[in-house]
Short mmCIF file of C-alpha atoms in Angstrom, two decimals:
data_model
loop_
_atom_site.label_atom_id
_atom_site.label_comp_id
_atom_site.label_asym_id
_atom_site.label_seq_id
_atom_site.Cartn_x
_atom_site.Cartn_y
_atom_site.Cartn_z
CA MET A 1 34.40 101.23 113.97
CA LYS A 2 34.56 102.50 117.63
CA ALA A 3 35.82 99.98 119.92
CA TYR A 4 34.08 102.06 122.74
CA ARG A 5 31.08 104.48 122.10
CA ARG A 6 31.89 106.40 125.62
CA ILE A 7 34.67 106.57 127.70
CA PHE A 8 34.59 107.60 131.31
CA LEU A 9 38.32 109.04 132.47
CA ILE A 10 38.25 109.47 136.48
CA VAL A 11 41.04 111.24 138.15
CA LEU A 12 41.45 109.86 141.40
CA ASP A 13 43.46 113.27 142.41
CA SER A 14 46.80 112.62 144.30
CA LEU A 15 46.24 108.67 144.58
CA GLY A 16 50.22 107.98 144.05
CA ILE A 17 51.18 104.30 144.36
CA GLY A 18 54.92 104.70 145.23
CA ALA A 19 57.82 107.14 144.44
CA MET A 20 59.40 107.29 141.10
CA PRO A 21 63.26 106.84 140.49
CA ASP A 22 63.79 110.43 140.15
CA ALA A 23 61.97 111.23 143.41
CA ALA A 24 64.71 112.44 145.36
CA ALA A 25 65.29 114.90 142.75
CA PHE A 26 61.79 116.41 143.96
CA GLY A 27 62.67 116.15 147.40
CA ASP A 28 60.45 112.99 147.51
CA GLU A 29 62.38 109.98 148.15
CA GLY A 30 60.34 107.03 149.65
CA ALA A 31 56.81 108.63 148.76
CA ASP A 32 54.32 106.34 148.50
CA THR A 33 50.52 107.72 149.04
CA PHE A 34 48.49 104.44 148.78
CA GLY A 35 51.04 102.13 150.27
CA HIS A 36 51.70 104.30 153.33
CA ILE A 37 47.75 104.67 153.90
CA LEU A 38 47.52 101.07 153.97
CA GLU A 39 50.24 100.85 156.31
CA LYS A 40 48.52 103.00 158.54
CA MET A 41 45.19 101.82 158.25
CA GLU A 42 45.91 98.25 157.46
CA THR A 43 42.46 97.60 155.45
CA LEU A 44 40.18 99.33 153.56
CA LYS A 45 37.01 98.77 152.37
CA ILE A 46 37.28 98.85 148.66
CA PRO A 47 35.74 95.85 147.01
CA ASN A 48 35.37 97.56 143.89
CA LEU A 49 38.99 98.69 143.63
CA GLN A 50 40.40 95.29 144.60
CA LYS A 51 38.07 93.85 141.95
CA LEU A 52 39.89 96.10 139.39
CA GLY A 53 43.18 95.32 140.35
CA LEU A 54 44.43 97.93 142.55
CA VAL A 55 45.88 95.86 145.62
CA ASN A 56 47.29 93.47 143.03
CA LEU A 57 49.12 96.52 141.49
CA HIS A 58 50.33 97.53 145.12
CA PRO A 59 49.96 94.86 147.87
CA GLY A 60 50.30 96.17 151.28
CA GLY A 61 48.57 96.17 155.23
CA ARG A 62 46.42 93.38 155.46
CA MET A 63 44.85 93.32 152.02
CA LYS A 64 45.02 90.16 149.63
CA GLU A 65 45.40 90.43 146.11
CA GLU A 66 42.80 89.51 143.64
CA GLU A 67 43.04 86.07 142.25
CA ARG A 68 40.74 86.81 139.24
CA PRO A 69 40.58 90.69 138.69
CA ILE A 70 38.12 91.96 136.23
CA GLY A 71 40.38 94.88 134.94
CA ARG A 72 43.54 95.39 133.25
CA TYR A 73 45.80 97.33 135.41
CA ALA A 74 49.30 98.90 135.40
CA ARG A 75 51.45 101.66 136.92
CA PHE A 76 51.99 104.82 134.99
CA ALA A 77 55.44 106.90 134.94
CA GLU A 78 55.20 110.67 134.54
CA ALA A 79 57.39 111.80 131.62
CA SER A 80 56.91 115.55 132.50
CA ASN A 81 59.08 117.81 135.01
CA GLY A 82 56.32 118.24 137.58
CA LYS A 83 53.88 117.23 140.23
CA ASP A 84 51.27 119.12 139.94
CA THR A 85 47.68 118.79 138.85
CA MET A 86 47.96 120.65 135.22
CA THR A 87 51.12 118.77 134.31
CA GLY A 88 49.69 115.89 135.03
CA HIS A 89 46.10 116.21 133.36
CA TRP A 90 47.81 117.75 130.61
CA GLU A 91 50.15 115.04 130.06
CA MET A 92 47.22 112.37 130.05
CA MET A 93 46.00 114.15 126.84
CA GLY A 94 49.64 114.22 125.07
CA LEU A 95 51.30 117.41 126.44
CA ARG A 96 54.82 116.91 127.97
CA THR A 97 55.76 119.52 130.40
CA GLU A 98 59.18 120.32 130.33
CA LYS A 99 59.39 123.46 132.65
CA PRO A 100 57.89 123.38 135.88
CA PHE A 101 55.38 125.75 137.19
CA ARG A 102 56.87 127.89 140.09
CA THR A 103 55.96 127.72 143.70
CA PHE A 104 56.18 129.99 146.37
CA THR A 105 55.67 127.72 149.40
CA GLU A 106 58.68 128.88 151.56
CA ASN A 107 58.52 132.66 151.36
CA GLY A 108 55.27 133.83 149.69
CA PHE A 109 55.13 135.88 146.77
CA PRO A 110 58.01 138.31 145.86
CA PRO A 111 57.77 141.92 147.00
CA GLU A 112 58.18 142.94 143.25
CA LEU A 113 54.98 140.95 142.24
CA ILE A 114 53.04 141.90 145.28
CA GLN A 115 53.48 145.51 144.93
CA GLU A 116 52.30 145.62 141.53
CA LEU A 117 49.27 143.65 142.63
CA GLU A 118 48.49 146.33 145.17
CA ARG A 119 48.97 148.73 142.45
CA ARG A 120 46.56 147.33 139.89
CA CYS A 121 43.92 146.00 142.49
CA GLY A 122 44.14 149.45 144.63
CA ARG A 123 44.08 147.05 147.39
CA ARG A 124 46.53 146.47 149.98
CA VAL A 125 47.60 142.77 150.50
CA ILE A 126 47.57 140.94 153.59
CA GLY A 127 48.66 137.44 154.35
CA ASN A 128 51.29 136.37 151.46
CA LYS A 129 52.19 133.03 152.90
CA SER A 130 51.82 129.58 152.65
CA ALA A 131 48.49 128.34 154.46
CA SER A 132 45.44 126.62 154.64
CA GLY A 133 42.58 128.48 153.06
CA THR A 134 40.08 128.05 156.17
CA ALA A 135 42.72 128.94 158.62
CA ILE A 136 44.23 132.00 157.08
CA ILE A 137 40.47 133.29 156.85
CA GLU A 138 40.09 132.65 160.34
CA GLU A 139 43.05 134.86 161.00
CA LEU A 140 42.70 137.72 159.19
CA GLY A 141 38.91 137.79 157.68
CA GLU A 142 38.09 140.32 160.41
CA GLU A 143 41.34 142.50 159.59
CA GLU A 144 40.08 142.36 155.62
CA ILE A 145 36.57 143.26 156.61
CA GLN A 146 37.72 146.23 158.64
CA THR A 147 40.37 147.49 156.23
CA GLY A 148 39.35 146.70 152.84
CA ALA A 149 42.80 144.97 152.48
CA MET A 150 42.97 141.30 150.14
CA ILE A 151 43.93 138.18 151.43
CA VAL A 152 46.75 136.64 149.38
CA TYR A 153 48.33 133.13 149.95
CA THR A 154 49.82 130.09 148.41
CA SER A 155 49.97 126.72 149.24
CA ALA A 156 52.08 123.59 148.45
CA ASP A 157 51.13 123.93 144.58
CA SER A 158 51.84 126.56 142.30
CA VAL A 159 49.09 128.77 142.86
CA MET A 160 47.83 132.06 144.03
CA GLN A 161 44.71 132.12 146.02
CA ILE A 162 42.99 135.53 146.51
CA CYS A 163 40.22 135.54 149.36
CA GLY A 164 37.40 137.95 149.38
CA ASN A 165 34.15 138.68 151.79
CA GLU A 166 30.91 138.32 149.49
CA GLU A 167 29.39 140.81 151.73
CA THR A 168 32.13 143.53 151.68
CA PHE A 169 34.69 142.81 148.93
CA ASP A 170 31.74 141.97 146.33
CA LEU A 171 32.41 138.84 144.12
CA ALA A 172 32.99 141.20 140.71
CA ASN A 173 35.50 142.77 142.33
CA LEU A 174 37.34 139.52 143.58
CA TYR A 175 37.06 138.16 139.95
CA ARG A 176 38.53 141.35 138.98
CA CYS A 177 41.72 140.90 141.23
CA CYS A 178 41.77 137.56 140.08
CA GLU A 179 41.96 138.52 136.71
CA ILE A 180 44.66 141.19 137.13
CA ALA A 181 46.71 138.72 139.37
CA ARG A 182 46.46 136.07 136.22
CA GLU A 183 47.68 138.66 133.81
CA ILE A 184 50.57 139.50 136.37
CA THR A 185 51.71 135.96 137.19
CA MET A 186 51.65 135.27 133.44
CA LYS A 187 55.50 136.62 133.28
CA ASP A 188 58.03 134.21 133.49
CA GLU A 189 59.86 134.71 136.52
CA TRP A 190 56.25 134.54 138.75
CA ARG A 191 54.65 131.66 136.38
CA VAL A 192 51.85 130.00 138.56
CA GLY A 193 49.67 127.41 137.36
CA ARG A 194 46.10 128.84 138.66
CA VAL A 195 45.03 131.81 140.70
CA ILE A 196 41.84 131.06 142.38
CA ALA A 197 38.96 133.26 143.51
CA ARG A 198 38.01 132.01 147.29
CA PRO A 199 34.92 134.07 148.34
CA TYR A 200 33.87 133.08 152.03
CA VAL A 201 30.98 134.71 154.24
CA GLY A 202 30.74 135.72 157.94
CA LYS A 203 31.47 138.51 160.05
CA LYS A 204 33.63 137.40 162.38
CA ARG A 205 36.08 134.34 163.66
CA GLY A 206 34.08 131.45 163.99
CA GLU A 207 31.32 132.53 161.50
CA PHE A 208 33.31 132.31 158.50
CA HIS A 209 33.05 129.43 156.02
CA ARG A 210 34.12 129.34 152.05
CA THR A 211 31.14 129.63 149.49
CA SER A 212 31.04 127.51 146.42
CA ASN A 213 31.65 130.38 144.26
CA ARG A 214 35.49 129.38 144.07
CA ARG A 215 36.76 130.19 140.39
CA ASP A 216 39.99 128.95 139.06
CA TYR A 217 42.01 131.14 136.54
CA ALA A 218 44.28 128.73 134.69
CA LEU A 219 47.08 128.82 132.34
CA LYS A 220 45.75 127.78 129.16
CA PRO A 221 47.62 124.41 127.88
CA THR A 222 50.84 124.83 125.84
CA GLY A 223 49.49 123.40 122.77
CA ARG A 224 46.45 121.43 121.23
CA THR A 225 45.26 118.25 123.12
CA VAL A 226 43.56 115.42 122.52
CA LEU A 227 40.27 117.11 124.03
CA ASN A 228 40.56 119.79 121.14
CA ALA A 229 41.02 116.84 118.47
CA LEU A 230 37.58 114.89 120.21
CA LYS A 231 35.69 118.19 119.89
CA ASP A 232 36.59 118.98 116.51
CA ALA A 233 35.59 115.38 115.43
CA ASP A 234 32.14 116.62 116.67
CA LEU A 235 32.39 114.13 119.84
CA ASP A 236 31.01 115.01 123.05
CA VAL A 237 33.80 116.18 125.62
CA ILE A 238 32.36 116.71 129.33
CA GLY A 239 34.18 117.99 131.84
CA ILE A 240 33.41 117.23 135.81
CA GLY A 241 35.08 118.85 138.86
CA LYS A 242 38.11 120.74 137.99
CA ILE A 243 38.53 119.52 134.16
CA ASN A 244 37.00 122.30 132.67
CA ASP A 245 39.27 124.95 134.96
CA ILE A 246 42.37 123.06 134.15
CA PHE A 247 41.78 122.83 130.44
CA CYS A 248 40.80 126.59 130.33
CA GLY A 249 37.65 125.33 128.53
CA GLU A 250 39.69 124.29 125.81
CA GLY A 251 38.29 121.24 123.95
CA ILE A 252 35.40 120.91 126.67
CA THR A 253 31.84 120.63 125.27
CA LYS A 254 29.64 120.52 128.41
CA ALA A 255 31.08 121.25 131.82
CA TYR A 256 30.00 120.28 135.34
CA HIS A 257 30.84 121.93 138.82
CA SER A 258 31.45 119.49 141.49
CA ASP A 259 31.03 120.56 145.07
CA SER A 260 32.76 117.47 146.50
CA SER A 261 34.66 114.21 145.02
CA VAL A 262 31.08 112.43 146.26
CA HIS A 263 29.07 115.45 144.45
CA GLY A 264 31.39 114.72 141.23
CA MET A 265 30.80 110.73 141.13
CA GLU A 266 27.03 111.46 141.47
CA GLN A 267 27.05 114.00 138.30
CA THR A 268 29.12 111.10 136.70
CA LEU A 269 26.58 108.53 137.87
CA GLU A 270 24.20 111.08 136.22
CA VAL A 271 25.96 111.45 132.88
CA CYS A 272 26.68 107.90 132.43
CA ASP A 273 22.32 107.63 132.25
CA GLN A 274 22.52 110.08 129.39
CA GLU A 275 22.92 109.20 125.58
CA PHE A 276 26.56 110.76 124.22
CA CYS A 277 29.42 109.62 122.28
CA GLY A 278 32.69 110.59 123.34
CA LEU A 279 34.64 111.23 126.60
CA CYS A 280 33.46 111.89 130.13
CA PHE A 281 36.44 113.17 132.16
CA VAL A 282 36.35 113.68 135.85
CA ASN A 283 38.66 115.12 138.38
CA LEU A 284 38.08 114.22 142.43
CA VAL A 285 39.79 116.87 144.28
CA ASP A 286 39.03 115.84 147.62
CA PHE A 287 41.40 113.37 147.88
CA ASP A 288 44.22 115.83 147.60
CA ALA A 289 42.72 119.19 148.81
CA LEU A 290 41.12 117.67 152.08
CA TRP A 291 43.45 115.15 153.16
CA GLY A 292 46.62 114.48 151.15
CA HIS A 293 47.84 118.26 151.74
CA ARG A 294 46.44 118.40 155.09
CA ARG A 295 48.06 115.16 156.02
CA ASP A 296 45.38 113.34 157.36
CA VAL A 297 45.83 109.73 156.61
CA GLU A 298 42.41 108.67 158.21
CA GLY A 299 40.57 111.06 156.17
CA TYR A 300 42.20 110.07 152.96
CA GLY A 301 41.35 106.48 153.65
CA LYS A 302 37.72 107.17 154.28
CA GLU A 303 37.83 109.25 151.05
CA ILE A 304 38.97 106.18 149.19
CA GLU A 305 35.74 104.05 150.59
CA LYS A 306 33.45 106.53 149.76
CA PHE A 307 34.71 106.59 146.32
CA ASP A 308 34.63 102.89 146.03
CA ARG A 309 31.03 102.55 147.02
CA ASN A 310 29.70 105.09 144.19
CA LEU A 311 32.14 103.06 141.81
CA GLY A 312 30.37 100.17 142.30
CA VAL A 313 27.31 101.85 141.39
CA LEU A 314 28.77 103.00 138.36
CA LEU A 315 30.20 99.57 137.18
CA ASP A 316 26.59 98.02 137.50
CA ARG A 317 25.60 101.02 135.34
CA LEU A 318 28.18 100.61 132.33
CA ARG A 319 26.86 99.53 128.98
CA GLU A 320 28.61 96.97 126.84
CA ASP A 321 30.26 99.96 124.74
CA ASP A 322 31.59 101.53 127.92
CA LEU A 323 35.47 101.63 128.85
CA LEU A 324 36.46 103.19 132.01
CA ILE A 325 39.87 104.03 133.31
CA LEU A 326 40.76 105.23 136.43
CA THR A 327 44.11 106.92 137.33
CA ALA A 328 45.55 110.12 139.39
CA ASP A 329 47.91 113.04 138.40
CA HIS A 330 50.59 112.78 140.62
CA GLY A 331 50.78 111.60 144.71
CA ASN A 332 50.22 113.63 147.67
CA ASP A 333 51.48 111.13 150.66
CA PRO A 334 49.58 111.98 153.81
CA THR A 335 52.52 110.42 155.46
CA TYR A 336 55.30 112.76 154.12
CA LYS A 337 57.07 115.51 155.54
CA GLY A 338 55.24 119.18 154.55
CA THR A 339 52.13 119.43 152.67
CA ASP A 340 53.50 119.15 148.92
CA HIS A 341 52.64 116.78 146.32
CA THR A 342 54.95 114.05 145.92
CA ARG A 343 56.40 112.68 142.75
CA GLU A 344 54.84 108.80 142.26
CA TYR A 345 53.97 106.44 139.79
CA VAL A 346 50.24 106.31 139.49
CA PRO A 347 47.60 103.62 139.01
CA PHE A 348 45.97 102.68 135.55
CA LEU A 349 42.94 100.70 136.17
CA SER A 350 40.65 99.69 133.24
CA TYR A 351 37.29 98.21 132.82
CA SER A 352 34.64 97.14 130.06
CA ARG A 353 32.17 94.67 130.05
CA ARG A 354 33.80 93.45 126.56
CA MET A 355 37.17 92.79 128.13
CA LYS A 356 38.14 89.10 127.55
CA GLU A 357 39.85 88.93 130.79
CA GLY A 358 41.24 91.08 133.32
CA GLY A 359 45.39 90.94 134.31
CA ARG A 360 48.21 93.26 134.59
CA LEU A 361 49.60 95.42 131.79
CA GLU A 362 53.49 96.34 131.16
CA GLU A 363 54.51 99.75 132.90
CA GLY A 364 53.27 103.06 130.89
CA LYS A 365 56.12 105.44 130.37
CA SER A 366 53.96 108.61 130.42
CA PHE A 367 50.32 109.44 131.34
CA ALA A 368 49.85 110.25 127.70
CA ALA A 369 49.22 106.79 126.96
CA ILE A 370 45.70 107.67 128.10
CA GLY A 371 44.99 110.32 125.53
CA ALA A 372 46.51 108.27 122.69
CA THR A 373 44.09 105.12 123.79
CA ILE A 374 41.07 107.57 123.44
CA ALA A 375 42.18 109.02 120.17
CA GLU A 376 43.02 105.43 118.17
CA ASN A 377 39.22 104.25 119.90
CA PHE A 378 37.82 107.35 118.30
CA GLN A 379 39.83 107.07 115.03
CA ILE A 380 41.38 110.67 115.43
CA GLU A 381 44.93 111.93 114.80
CA MET A 382 46.76 113.00 117.90
CA PRO A 383 47.59 116.75 117.41
CA GLU A 384 50.95 117.72 116.54
CA GLY A 385 53.65 118.01 119.08
CA THR A 386 51.83 115.64 121.66
CA ILE A 387 52.94 112.46 122.77
CA GLY A 388 51.72 109.12 123.83
CA THR A 389 51.31 105.54 122.75
CA SER A 390 47.89 104.11 122.25
CA MET A 391 47.05 100.68 124.39
CA LEU A 392 43.55 100.22 122.91
CA ALA A 393 44.37 96.93 121.70
CA LYS A 394 45.28 95.61 125.46
CA LEU A 395 41.94 96.78 126.61
CA LEU A 396 39.58 94.81 124.38
#
């Protein structure tokens, strides 16, 4: 018998809770996403996260620990060599990444890569630097429209982003160029985690804005994951937000694109009202993309509060045989230097109406405990080469 018929796994993208012991090796000594947000804002209106044990896991500011938490909670360390979205999510589903993805934050992409991209796409590249997506469109959008060039930029992530004006560049052509870029950046020396098409509209500065026709071209997981095993067992694997892109569709049975983290939670609530058996896997990206990378402490804090409001609705709608897990994939301390992700522990918060009591669990040595727990719950074998030790017995 399955302990739980439905599991909701929600990733609060980048909500780290303190530097890992090896953080200095990543240039992240002293980073603490949640702790520093609390330090700056002193308090957050997050009654539901408090009930689950988040503040008990990481007390700070004026916020008191919950005397009787309803959730089982812990902090998890990352076993993989990295601090990016794909590495974190893949590890949750059993894959340990030893070789980190390349970043090109300091100097942009190497000339050899850009030359090959220009030759194969038939477009001159402009930009080629680390930048905010909205800022680089304001800077170079008019030039792209006038000359037919192609805006290419990166960020603190392992990513190549290509902008194209939907009216003058053409969406199909933008996607074609991104597919070429994905093929080029498969080379080991240029290995980036994702290529992203960033379409926009508008004719001049001050009028440009990005559209929802973004498309991500990620590397496929390096092996079979728990998601593949779930799908092979005819279980539902519902991906909301970036999940389908992160896993290149591997192991996903149904995917929903989200326009924002609030939209992602609204979609999760809709799925909660549906009949399914299996996993609903959700990524809420705005914490990371809108606030962490932009080093906006107040924006990040308010995003957590917005999430908490919908979390309360979800908690009310959960059924007796549902399990909820909240976690993160890395840190992104909005008070830290630069704009990069930060190497941190992540929270593990879990809740079900079936749980006998709440309380703290022992520290997890890998995010992969999550996938292993899901696999044991649905009585499926972990794929060969995966890692992770189930903690299902502690969540009953």
